[in-house]
Structure formats: structure tokens, C-alpha cells
PDB file of C-alpha atoms in Angstrom:
ATOM      1  CA  MET A 236       3.042  32.777  11.636  1.00 57.00           C
ATOM      2  CA  ARG A 237       3.047  30.500   8.163  1.00 65.00           C
ATOM      3  CA  GLN A 238       0.544  31.686   5.858  1.00 75.00           C
ATOM      4  CA  GLN A 239       0.550  28.300   3.777  1.00 86.00           C
ATOM      5  CA  PRO A 240      -0.189  24.764   5.153  1.00 89.00           C
ATOM      6  CA  ARG A 241       2.660  22.460   4.694  1.00 85.00           C
ATOM      7  CA  SER A 242       2.820  20.345   1.382  1.00 82.00           C
ATOM      8  CA  ASP A 243       5.008  17.468   2.019  1.00 83.00           C
ATOM      9  CA  SER A 244       3.751  14.004   1.958  1.00 82.00           C
ATOM     10  CA  ARG A 245       5.612  12.771   5.081  1.00 84.00           C
ATOM     11  CA  GLY A 246       3.924   9.823   6.445  1.00 86.00           C
ATOM     12  CA  ILE A 247       1.816   8.781   3.780  1.00 89.00           C
ATOM     13  CA  LEU A 248       2.928   6.071   2.124  1.00 88.00           C
ATOM     14  CA  ASP A 249       2.407   5.730  -1.932  1.00 85.00           C
ATOM     15  CA  PRO A 250       1.118   9.441  -1.569  1.00 85.00           C
ATOM     16  CA  ALA A 251       1.173   9.626  -5.417  1.00 85.00           C
ATOM     17  CA  ARG A 252      -1.504   7.045  -5.768  1.00 87.00           C
ATOM     18  CA  LEU A 253      -3.721   8.966  -3.265  1.00 90.00           C
ATOM     19  CA  LEU A 254      -3.692  11.959  -4.648  1.00 90.00           C
ATOM     20  CA  ARG A 255      -4.676   9.991  -8.228  1.00 92.00           C
ATOM     21  CA  GLN A 256      -7.837   8.863  -6.402  1.00 95.00           C
ATOM     22  CA  VAL A 257      -8.899  11.151  -4.252  1.00 96.00           C
ATOM     23  CA  ARG A 258      -9.558  15.179  -3.818  1.00 97.00           C
ATOM     24  CA  PHE A 259      -6.526  15.652  -0.168  1.00 96.00           C
ATOM     25  CA  ARG A 260      -5.725  19.432   0.431  1.00 96.00           C
ATOM     26  CA  ARG A 261      -4.684  20.904   3.653  1.00 97.00           C
ATOM     27  CA  HIS A 262      -6.065  24.380   4.556  1.00 97.00           C
ATOM     28  CA  LEU A 263      -4.364  26.840   7.440  1.00 97.00           C
ATOM     29  CA  PRO A 264      -7.307  27.430  10.795  1.00 97.00           C
ATOM     30  CA  ALA A 265      -8.057  31.083  11.442  1.00 97.00           C
ATOM     31  CA  PRO A 266      -5.030  32.855  13.291  1.00 96.00           C
ATOM     32  CA  ALA A 267      -6.611  32.660  16.632  1.00 95.00           C
ATOM     33  CA  LEU A 268      -6.027  29.073  16.863  1.00 96.00           C
ATOM     34  CA  ARG A 269      -2.453  27.875  14.543  1.00 96.00           C
ATOM     35  CA  PRO A 270      -0.273  27.795  18.118  1.00 95.00           C
ATOM     36  CA  TRP A 271      -1.963  24.512  18.474  1.00 97.00           C
ATOM     37  CA  VAL A 272      -3.298  23.599  15.397  1.00 97.00           C
ATOM     38  CA  GLU A 273      -0.885  22.496  12.621  1.00 97.00           C
ATOM     39  CA  HIS A 274      -3.656  22.322   9.660  1.00 98.00           C
ATOM     40  CA  TYR A 275      -7.057  21.256   8.549  1.00 98.00           C
ATOM     41  CA  TRP A 276      -7.295  18.044   5.697  1.00 97.00           C
ATOM     42  CA  PHE A 277     -10.301  17.491   3.588  1.00 98.00           C
ATOM     43  CA  VAL A 278     -10.603  14.119   1.532  1.00 97.00           C
ATOM     44  CA  ASP A 279     -13.447  13.889  -0.726  1.00 98.00           C
ATOM     45  CA  TRP A 280     -13.741  10.856  -2.816  1.00 98.00           C
ATOM     46  CA  ASP A 281     -15.893   9.046  -5.202  1.00 97.00           C
ATOM     47  CA  LEU A 282     -14.794   5.545  -5.882  1.00 97.00           C
ATOM     48  CA  THR A 283     -15.664   2.694  -8.105  1.00 96.00           C
ATOM     49  CA  GLU A 284     -13.578   0.152  -6.436  1.00 95.00           C
ATOM     50  CA  PRO A 285     -11.827   0.392  -2.380  1.00 96.00           C
ATOM     51  CA  LEU A 286      -8.871   2.495  -1.916  1.00 95.00           C
ATOM     52  CA  GLU A 287      -6.771   1.198   0.733  1.00 93.00           C
ATOM     53  CA  GLN A 288      -4.372   3.671   2.267  1.00 92.00           C
ATOM     54  CA  ARG A 289      -1.568   3.471   4.729  1.00 91.00           C
ATOM     55  CA  VAL A 290      -0.212   6.319   6.491  1.00 93.00           C
ATOM     56  CA  VAL A 291       2.882   6.491   9.099  1.00 93.00           C
ATOM     57  CA  PRO A 292       1.485   8.484  12.313  1.00 94.00           C
ATOM     58  CA  HIS A 293       3.144  11.943  13.151  1.00 95.00           C
ATOM     59  CA  PRO A 294       3.419  12.565  16.657  1.00 97.00           C
ATOM     60  CA  ALA A 295      -0.020  14.403  16.783  1.00 97.00           C
ATOM     61  CA  VAL A 296      -3.224  14.384  17.723  1.00 98.00           C
ATOM     62  CA  ASN A 297      -6.308  14.419  15.336  1.00 98.00           C
ATOM     63  CA  VAL A 298      -9.775  15.458  15.234  1.00 97.00           C
ATOM     64  CA  VAL A 299     -11.778  13.782  12.627  1.00 97.00           C
ATOM     65  CA  PHE A 300     -15.075  14.162  11.494  1.00 97.00           C
ATOM     66  CA  GLN A 301     -16.031  11.704   8.747  1.00 97.00           C
ATOM     67  CA  ARG A 302     -19.395  10.899   6.334  1.00 97.00           C
ATOM     68  CA  ASP A 303     -19.833   8.313   4.371  1.00 96.00           C
ATOM     69  CA  GLY A 304     -22.587   8.238   1.530  1.00 95.00           C
ATOM     70  CA  ASP A 305     -25.610   9.825   2.351  1.00 93.00           C
ATOM     71  CA  GLY A 306     -24.893   8.402   6.194  1.00 95.00           C
ATOM     72  CA  PRO A 307     -24.982  10.669   9.253  1.00 94.00           C
ATOM     73  CA  GLU A 308     -21.612  12.264  10.322  1.00 96.00           C
ATOM     74  CA  ARG A 309     -19.059  10.735  12.742  1.00 95.00           C
ATOM     75  CA  ALA A 310     -16.552  12.517  15.066  1.00 96.00           C
ATOM     76  CA  GLU A 311     -13.869  10.995  16.794  1.00 97.00           C
ATOM     77  CA  VAL A 312     -10.700  12.043  18.663  1.00 97.00           C
ATOM     78  CA  ALA A 313      -7.470   9.621  17.290  1.00 98.00           C
ATOM     79  CA  GLY A 314      -4.178   9.901  19.890  1.00 98.00           C
ATOM     80  CA  VAL A 315      -0.825   9.272  18.660  1.00 98.00           C
ATOM     81  CA  GLY A 316      -0.667   6.350  16.932  1.00 96.00           C
ATOM     82  CA  LEU A 317       1.713   3.977  17.600  1.00 94.00           C
ATOM     83  CA  LYS A 318       1.297   1.608  14.457  1.00 92.00           C
ATOM     84  CA  LEU A 319       0.868   1.979  11.129  1.00 92.00           C
ATOM     85  CA  PHE A 320      -2.792   3.282   9.900  1.00 93.00           C
ATOM     86  CA  SER A 321      -4.586   1.641   7.506  1.00 93.00           C
ATOM     87  CA  ILE A 322      -7.534   2.263   5.818  1.00 93.00           C
ATOM     88  CA  THR A 323     -10.031   1.485   3.387  1.00 95.00           C
ATOM     89  CA  LEU A 324     -12.614   3.971   1.368  1.00 96.00           C
ATOM     90  CA  SER A 325     -15.472   2.993  -0.829  1.00 96.00           C
ATOM     91  CA  GLY A 326     -17.861   4.595  -2.836  1.00 97.00           C
ATOM     92  CA  THR A 327     -18.762   8.379  -1.912  1.00 98.00           C
ATOM     93  CA  GLY A 328     -17.713   9.999   1.557  1.00 98.00           C
ATOM     94  CA  ARG A 329     -15.779  12.971   2.880  1.00 98.00           C
ATOM     95  CA  VAL A 330     -13.185  13.645   5.678  1.00 98.00           C
ATOM     96  CA  SER A 331     -13.063  17.027   7.693  1.00 98.00           C
ATOM     97  CA  GLY A 332      -9.872  16.586   9.749  1.00 98.00           C
ATOM     98  CA  VAL A 333      -7.861  18.777  12.592  1.00 98.00           C
ATOM     99  CA  GLN A 334      -4.401  17.827  12.557  1.00 98.00           C
ATOM    100  CA  PHE A 335      -2.897  19.811  15.698  1.00 98.00           C
ATOM    101  CA  ARG A 336       0.553  20.391  16.113  1.00 97.00           C
ATOM    102  CA  PRO A 337       2.712  17.893  18.870  1.00 98.00           C
ATOM    103  CA  GLY A 338       1.712  19.054  22.351  1.00 97.00           C
ATOM    104  CA  GLY A 339      -1.382  21.451  21.020  1.00 97.00           C
ATOM    105  CA  PHE A 340      -4.379  19.497  21.889  1.00 97.00           C
ATOM    106  CA  HIS A 341      -3.099  18.881  25.565  1.00 96.00           C
ATOM    107  CA  PRO A 342      -5.482  22.543  25.949  1.00 95.00           C
ATOM    108  CA  PHE A 343      -8.162  21.232  24.543  1.00 95.00           C
ATOM    109  CA  TRP A 344      -8.175  18.019  26.063  1.00 94.00           C
ATOM    110  CA  GLY A 345      -7.282  19.296  29.238  1.00 89.00           C
ATOM    111  CA  GLY A 346      -5.462  16.161  30.991  1.00 92.00           C
ATOM    112  CA  SER A 347      -2.520  14.085  30.045  1.00 96.00           C
ATOM    113  CA  VAL A 348      -2.699  13.739  26.738  1.00 97.00           C
ATOM    114  CA  ALA A 349      -0.805   9.994  26.734  1.00 97.00           C
ATOM    115  CA  GLU A 350      -4.688   9.136  27.995  1.00 96.00           C
ATOM    116  CA  LEU A 351      -5.490   9.086  24.304  1.00 97.00           C
ATOM    117  CA  THR A 352      -2.259   7.181  22.681  1.00 98.00           C
ATOM    118  CA  GLY A 353      -2.739   4.481  20.622  1.00 97.00           C
ATOM    119  CA  ARG A 354      -6.973   5.006  20.731  1.00 96.00           C
ATOM    120  CA  ARG A 355      -9.693   6.013  18.970  1.00 96.00           C
ATOM    121  CA  TRP A 356     -12.433   7.478  20.262  1.00 96.00           C
ATOM    122  CA  PRO A 357     -16.252   8.322  19.137  1.00 96.00           C
ATOM    123  CA  PHE A 358     -17.090  11.486  20.530  1.00 94.00           C
ATOM    124  CA  PRO A 359     -20.326   9.594  22.042  1.00 93.00           C
ATOM    125  CA  ASP A 360     -17.143   7.325  24.190  1.00 94.00           C
ATOM    126  CA  LEU A 361     -15.748  10.516  25.574  1.00 93.00           C
ATOM    127  CA  ALA A 362     -19.126  12.465  26.085  1.00 89.00           C
ATOM    128  CA  ASP A 363     -19.319  11.860  30.138  1.00 87.00           C
ATOM    129  CA  ARG A 364     -15.582  12.680  30.182  1.00 86.00           C
ATOM    130  CA  TRP A 365     -15.305  15.640  27.749  1.00 90.00           C
ATOM    131  CA  SER A 366     -18.051  18.297  27.742  1.00 85.00           C
ATOM    132  CA  ARG A 367     -16.588  18.927  23.981  1.00 87.00           C
ATOM    133  CA  ALA A 368     -17.898  15.639  22.429  1.00 88.00           C
ATOM    134  CA  ARG A 369     -21.303  17.671  23.281  1.00 83.00           C
ATOM    135  CA  ASP A 370     -20.411  20.442  21.245  1.00 79.00           C
ATOM    136  CA  HIS A 371     -20.461  18.851  17.811  1.00 82.00           C
ATOM    137  CA  THR A 372     -23.707  18.738  16.105  1.00 80.00           C
ATOM    138  CA  GLY A 373     -22.691  17.886  12.782  1.00 86.00           C
ATOM    139  CA  GLY A 374     -21.639  20.260   9.684  1.00 93.00           C
ATOM    140  CA  ALA A 375     -17.828  19.617   9.482  1.00 96.00           C
ATOM    141  CA  CYS A 376     -18.028  17.680   6.099  1.00 97.00           C
ATOM    142  CA  ASP A 377     -20.747  20.052   4.602  1.00 96.00           C
ATOM    143  CA  GLY A 378     -20.395  22.347   1.514  1.00 96.00           C
ATOM    144  CA  THR A 379     -17.321  24.405   0.508  1.00 97.00           C
ATOM    145  CA  ASP A 380     -14.189  24.167   1.948  1.00 97.00           C
ATOM    146  CA  THR A 381     -14.300  27.369   3.545  1.00 97.00           C
ATOM    147  CA  GLN A 382     -17.670  26.685   4.448  1.00 97.00           C
ATOM    148  CA  ARG A 383     -16.137  23.269   6.204  1.00 97.00           C
ATOM    149  CA  ARG A 384     -13.369  25.792   7.120  1.00 97.00           C
ATOM    150  CA  ARG A 385     -15.754  27.912   9.356  1.00 97.00           C
ATOM    151  CA  VAL A 386     -17.213  25.404  10.753  1.00 96.00           C
ATOM    152  CA  LEU A 387     -14.148  23.967  12.581  1.00 96.00           C
ATOM    153  CA  ASP A 388     -12.836  27.020  13.303  1.00 96.00           C
ATOM    154  CA  GLY A 389     -16.026  27.976  15.121  1.00 94.00           C
ATOM    155  CA  LEU A 390     -15.809  24.542  17.041  1.00 94.00           C
ATOM    156  CA  LEU A 391     -12.379  24.929  18.004  1.00 95.00           C
ATOM    157  CA  THR A 392     -12.655  28.456  18.709  1.00 93.00           C
ATOM    158  CA  GLY A 393     -16.072  27.373  21.127  1.00 91.00           C
ATOM    159  CA  TRP A 394     -13.676  25.217  22.739  1.00 88.00           C
ATOM    160  CA  ALA A 395     -11.600  28.253  24.121  1.00 82.00           C
ATOM    161  CA  PRO A 396      -8.463  26.589  24.459  1.00 87.00           C
ATOM    162  CA  GLU A 397      -6.610  28.242  27.405  1.00 83.00           C
ATOM    163  CA  PRO A 398      -2.752  29.633  26.832  1.00 84.00           C
ATOM    164  CA  ASP A 399      -0.523  27.420  28.619  1.00 90.00           C
ATOM    165  CA  GLY A 400       3.320  28.500  29.005  1.00 94.00           C
ATOM    166  CA  VAL A 401       4.386  24.260  29.143  1.00 96.00           C
ATOM    167  CA  THR A 402       2.316  23.514  26.055  1.00 96.00           C
ATOM    168  CA  ASP A 403       4.178  26.562  24.254  1.00 96.00           C
ATOM    169  CA  GLU A 404       7.382  25.325  25.232  1.00 97.00           C
ATOM    170  CA  VAL A 405       6.884  21.761  24.545  1.00 98.00           C
ATOM    171  CA  ILE A 406       5.408  22.716  21.006  1.00 97.00           C
ATOM    172  CA  ARG A 407       8.613  24.471  20.211  1.00 97.00           C
ATOM    173  CA  LEU A 408      10.993  21.749  21.603  1.00 98.00           C
ATOM    174  CA  VAL A 409       8.994  19.125  18.861  1.00 98.00           C
ATOM    175  CA  GLY A 410       9.330  21.356  15.966  1.00 96.00           C
ATOM    176  CA  LYS A 411      13.256  21.400  17.151  1.00 96.00           C
ATOM    177  CA  ILE A 412      13.489  17.781  16.529  1.00 96.00           C
ATOM    178  CA  ARG A 413      11.158  17.998  13.521  1.00 94.00           C
ATOM    179  CA  SER A 414      13.409  20.437  11.553  1.00 91.00           C
ATOM    180  CA  ASP A 415      17.410  19.625  13.132  1.00 91.00           C
ATOM    181  CA  ARG A 416      18.536  16.151  11.287  1.00 85.00           C
ATOM    182  CA  THR A 417      21.216  17.003  14.188  1.00 87.00           C
ATOM    183  CA  VAL A 418      19.091  15.859  16.891  1.00 92.00           C
ATOM    184  CA  LEU A 419      19.179  12.513  17.544  1.00 89.00           C
ATOM    185  CA  ARG A 420      19.862  11.348  21.237  1.00 92.00           C
ATOM    186  CA  VAL A 421      17.298  12.636  24.164  1.00 96.00           C
ATOM    187  CA  ASP A 422      19.841  13.418  26.619  1.00 96.00           C
ATOM    188  CA  ALA A 423      22.153  15.492  24.918  1.00 96.00           C
ATOM    189  CA  PHE A 424      18.695  17.633  23.644  1.00 97.00           C
ATOM    190  CA  ALA A 425      17.323  17.711  27.240  1.00 97.00           C
ATOM    191  CA  ARG A 426      20.700  19.116  28.004  1.00 97.00           C
ATOM    192  CA  ARG A 427      20.923  21.959  24.996  1.00 95.00           C
ATOM    193  CA  HIS A 428      17.613  23.288  26.316  1.00 96.00           C
ATOM    194  CA  GLY A 429      18.666  23.290  29.851  1.00 97.00           C
ATOM    195  CA  LEU A 430      16.696  20.288  31.055  1.00 97.00           C
ATOM    196  CA  THR A 431      17.208  16.749  32.827  1.00 97.00           C
ATOM    197  CA  THR A 432      16.135  13.765  31.160  1.00 97.00           C
ATOM    198  CA  ARG A 433      13.576  12.630  33.136  1.00 97.00           C
ATOM    199  CA  ARG A 434      11.520  16.595  33.129  1.00 97.00           C
ATOM    200  CA  LEU A 435      12.236  16.178  29.225  1.00 98.00           C
ATOM    201  CA  GLN A 436      10.494  12.784  29.066  1.00 98.00           C
ATOM    202  CA  ARG A 437       7.127  14.021  31.498  1.00 97.00           C
ATOM    203  CA  LEU A 438       6.731  16.846  29.495  1.00 97.00           C
ATOM    204  CA  PHE A 439       6.455  14.903  26.167  1.00 98.00           C
ATOM    205  CA  LEU A 440       4.747  11.997  27.978  1.00 98.00           C
ATOM    206  CA  ASP A 441       1.689  14.725  29.619  1.00 97.00           C
ATOM    207  CA  ARG A 442       1.745  17.168  26.545  1.00 97.00           C
ATOM    208  CA  VAL A 443       2.405  15.004  23.472  1.00 98.00           C
ATOM    209  CA  GLY A 444       1.533  11.662  24.537  1.00 98.00           C
ATOM    210  CA  VAL A 445       4.664   9.590  23.635  1.00 98.00           C
ATOM    211  CA  GLY A 446       8.070  10.037  25.132  1.00 98.00           C
ATOM    212  CA  PRO A 447      11.427  12.419  23.018  1.00 97.00           C
ATOM    213  CA  LYS A 448      13.055   9.128  22.164  1.00 95.00           C
ATOM    214  CA  TRP A 449       9.600   8.249  20.165  1.00 96.00           C
ATOM    215  CA  VAL A 450       9.183  10.980  18.580  1.00 97.00           C
ATOM    216  CA  ILE A 451      12.893  11.439  17.248  1.00 95.00           C
ATOM    217  CA  ARG A 452      12.703   7.904  15.779  1.00 92.00           C
ATOM    218  CA  ARG A 453       9.493   8.623  14.444  1.00 94.00           C
ATOM    219  CA  TYR A 454      10.130  11.954  12.961  1.00 93.00           C
ATOM    220  CA  ARG A 455      13.576  10.592  11.302  1.00 91.00           C
ATOM    221  CA  LEU A 456      11.883   6.856   9.565  1.00 91.00           C
ATOM    222  CA  GLN A 457       9.368   9.137   8.043  1.00 91.00           C
ATOM    223  CA  GLU A 458      12.393  11.530   6.012  1.00 88.00           C
ATOM    224  CA  ALA A 459      13.470   7.809   5.217  1.00 87.00           C
ATOM    225  CA  ILE A 460      10.132   7.061   3.701  1.00 86.00           C
ATOM    226  CA  GLU A 461      10.127  10.344   2.247  1.00 84.00           C
ATOM    227  CA  GLN A 462      13.454   9.790   0.798  1.00 81.00           C
ATOM    228  CA  ALA A 463      12.860   6.184  -0.434  1.00 78.00           C
ATOM    229  CA  ALA A 464       9.292   7.729  -2.249  1.00 75.00           C
ATOM    230  CA  GLY A 465      11.328  10.928  -3.930  1.00 69.00           C
ATOM    231  CA  GLY A 466      13.502   9.687  -6.003  1.00 69.00           C
ATOM    232  CA  PRO A 467      16.495   7.259  -7.009  1.00 75.00           C
ATOM    233  CA  PRO A 468      17.559   4.683  -4.754  1.00 74.00           C
ATOM    234  CA  PRO A 469      19.112   6.990  -1.615  1.00 80.00           C
ATOM    235  CA  ASP A 470      22.508   5.668  -0.068  1.00 86.00           C
ATOM    236  CA  TRP A 471      21.059   3.544   2.318  1.00 86.00           C
ATOM    237  CA  ALA A 472      24.080   3.215   4.721  1.00 89.00           C
ATOM    238  CA  ARG A 473      24.757   7.288   4.421  1.00 89.00           C
ATOM    239  CA  LEU A 474      20.849   7.945   5.134  1.00 87.00           C
ATOM    240  CA  ALA A 475      21.437   5.440   8.274  1.00 89.00           C
ATOM    241  CA  ALA A 476      24.245   7.128   9.258  1.00 88.00           C
ATOM    242  CA  ASP A 477      22.788  10.946   8.827  1.00 86.00           C
ATOM    243  CA  LEU A 478      19.655   9.823  10.713  1.00 87.00           C
ATOM    244  CA  GLY A 479      21.209   8.062  13.741  1.00 85.00           C
ATOM    245  CA  TYR A 480      20.756   4.684  13.516  1.00 87.00           C
ATOM    246  CA  SER A 481      23.476   2.637  14.197  1.00 85.00           C
ATOM    247  CA  ASP A 482      23.628   1.103  10.719  1.00 88.00           C
ATOM    248  CA  GLN A 483      21.953   0.130   7.795  1.00 90.00           C
ATOM    249  CA  ALA A 484      20.583  -3.004   9.280  1.00 92.00           C
ATOM    250  CA  HIS A 485      18.920  -0.739  12.168  1.00 92.00           C
ATOM    251  CA  LEU A 486      17.442   1.854   9.327  1.00 90.00           C
ATOM    252  CA  VAL A 487      16.111  -1.112   7.782  1.00 90.00           C
ATOM    253  CA  ARG A 488      14.388  -2.917  10.633  1.00 92.00           C
ATOM    254  CA  GLU A 489      12.688   0.056  12.143  1.00 90.00           C
ATOM    255  CA  PHE A 490      11.460   0.319   8.286  1.00 89.00           C
ATOM    256  CA  THR A 491      10.652  -2.978   8.063  1.00 91.00           C
ATOM    257  CA  ALA A 492       8.502  -3.052  11.148  1.00 90.00           C
ATOM    258  CA  VAL A 493       6.846  -0.013  10.906  1.00 90.00           C
ATOM    259  CA  THR A 494       5.658  -0.123   7.001  1.00 89.00           C
ATOM    260  CA  GLY A 495       5.666  -3.583   6.701  1.00 88.00           C
ATOM    261  CA  THR A 496       8.153  -3.295   3.461  1.00 88.00           C
ATOM    262  CA  SER A 497      11.551  -2.918   3.848  1.00 87.00           C
ATOM    263  CA  PRO A 498      13.174   0.240   2.050  1.00 83.00           C
ATOM    264  CA  ALA A 499      14.390  -1.651  -1.190  1.00 82.00           C
ATOM    265  CA  ALA A 500      10.910  -2.879  -1.694  1.00 85.00           C
ATOM    266  CA  TYR A 501       8.974   0.017  -1.043  1.00 84.00           C
ATOM    267  CA  ALA A 502      10.694   2.140  -3.361  1.00 80.00           C
ATOM    268  CA  ARG A 503      10.547  -0.199  -6.019  1.00 79.00           C
ATOM    269  CA  SER A 504       6.864  -0.947  -5.266  1.00 78.00           C
ATOM    270  CA  LEU A 505       6.533   3.424  -6.510  1.00 77.00           C
ATOM    271  CA  GLY A 506       8.523   2.772  -9.706  1.00 62.00           C
TER     272      GLY A 506
END
């Protein structure tokens, strides 16, 4: 079991700018929650002018608690985001977020996670269909990081997720896609793991909220973004081939469609 949360900036566009202007950090949850929860993420800010931040979402559900200034704490469930996510921060505020492992929200939700895909549900709107939305009484954004972690640990543990072998299998399969760059085709990946393509697709839609092809493409695109931001411009044609795109133009089209800018222009913007 991991002893530290991941430290990459994958999915965050212009991470250096973000880290200069806000306090961003990740923490692991209590050990009992780690089979399902990737990490907690905290953001605190005190800005003199607005900051727009853009993120290419992971194939993961987030539960997000936010307080702006001295206002009330708001809570929402954010399903897997299909498009670029953009938020403008201003003044002072705090966010305490829970990023679940892809597939890991299913035991907390109890139904098909695809219901949440592409949507952000404030807790009050979920109260009639998801009893756990009524269990939150605030405090997730208060105090020190240790205190905020304890509130989240208590909240999630109180939701009493039930171990589920199918969910465990899906979480493991998504982990293989994320870590193995040779995974490029859904049919080959399904055969490798003794599944039919249809069975794999049903599992992913139900537990992750998106299909396996989308997961493969999203992880490979995030890798391309990270490489564009990580130093000298890469050999785009070679990178496109390595990541399973049909050619460089295919990578450029997908990169531009998701981020709103071409790979070369994005790399230049960070220089």
C-alpha cells in the first residue's frame, strides 16, 4: 500500500502557475479507505486578482467541499468530466476534495456511476436519492490539514462502503491502463485479462462511468500534456506513435479538441 500520494501534475494545465498562486497539496486517506480513495486534495487561496485554472479531468469521481471567504461550506459530487474543466478563483477560499480511484466511488454510490458522468451534483440536489448527502454537516474545510483529513476520514468511513470483488477488479484493470503504455486497444486488453470486449465495456460504464476506450485515450492524452509541459518539446510524431495515435495529426486534433490549444502552442505558452 502506498505511503505517499502521487506527486505528478497530470491533468493540470500550467501547474507551475497554479502552485505559485495557491496552496495545493495531496494527502492519503485512512488506510481502510485506500482501496477506493486515491487521495484527498486541498487548495487554499488568498488572491489579489482572479485566477483561472483549467484541468483535463481524470476518469474519476470527486467529492468536493468548498468555502469562499466567510461563506457557508458547499458540497458536491463531480462525476467523471468529459470536457476540459475550468474554474476561476478569487478572493479567499478553501477546497477539500476527495478523488476516488476510477471505479472506487461505486461502493459509496450504490448504483451505476454512469449516472454521474459529465455532471456536478450539489449535495442538496442528491438528498432524496442518496442518503449520504444528508450526512454532511460541514467542517471539511475548517482547521489544519490534519483536522480536515480527520473530518473526511470520518465522513467516508461513516458511509460504510462494502467490499466488492467486481469493483476491485475494475480498479485493478484501470490501474493497468494507467501504468502500461502498451495498452492501446480495448479488444486486446480484454483478451489479455480473460474478458470479452462487451463485458469489459459494461464493467467500466457501471463502475467507472465511462468506457475503456475513453479511459485509454484520456490517460494517453494526459501523458502527452505532461510531456509537453515537462521540458524541451518532444518529438511529436514519435510520441504520437508511442501513445497509440494513428499519426501526429491525430494527436494534435485530440490534444486541441480537449485543451483548446495545439501541443506546440501549449508548450510555448509555458516557456
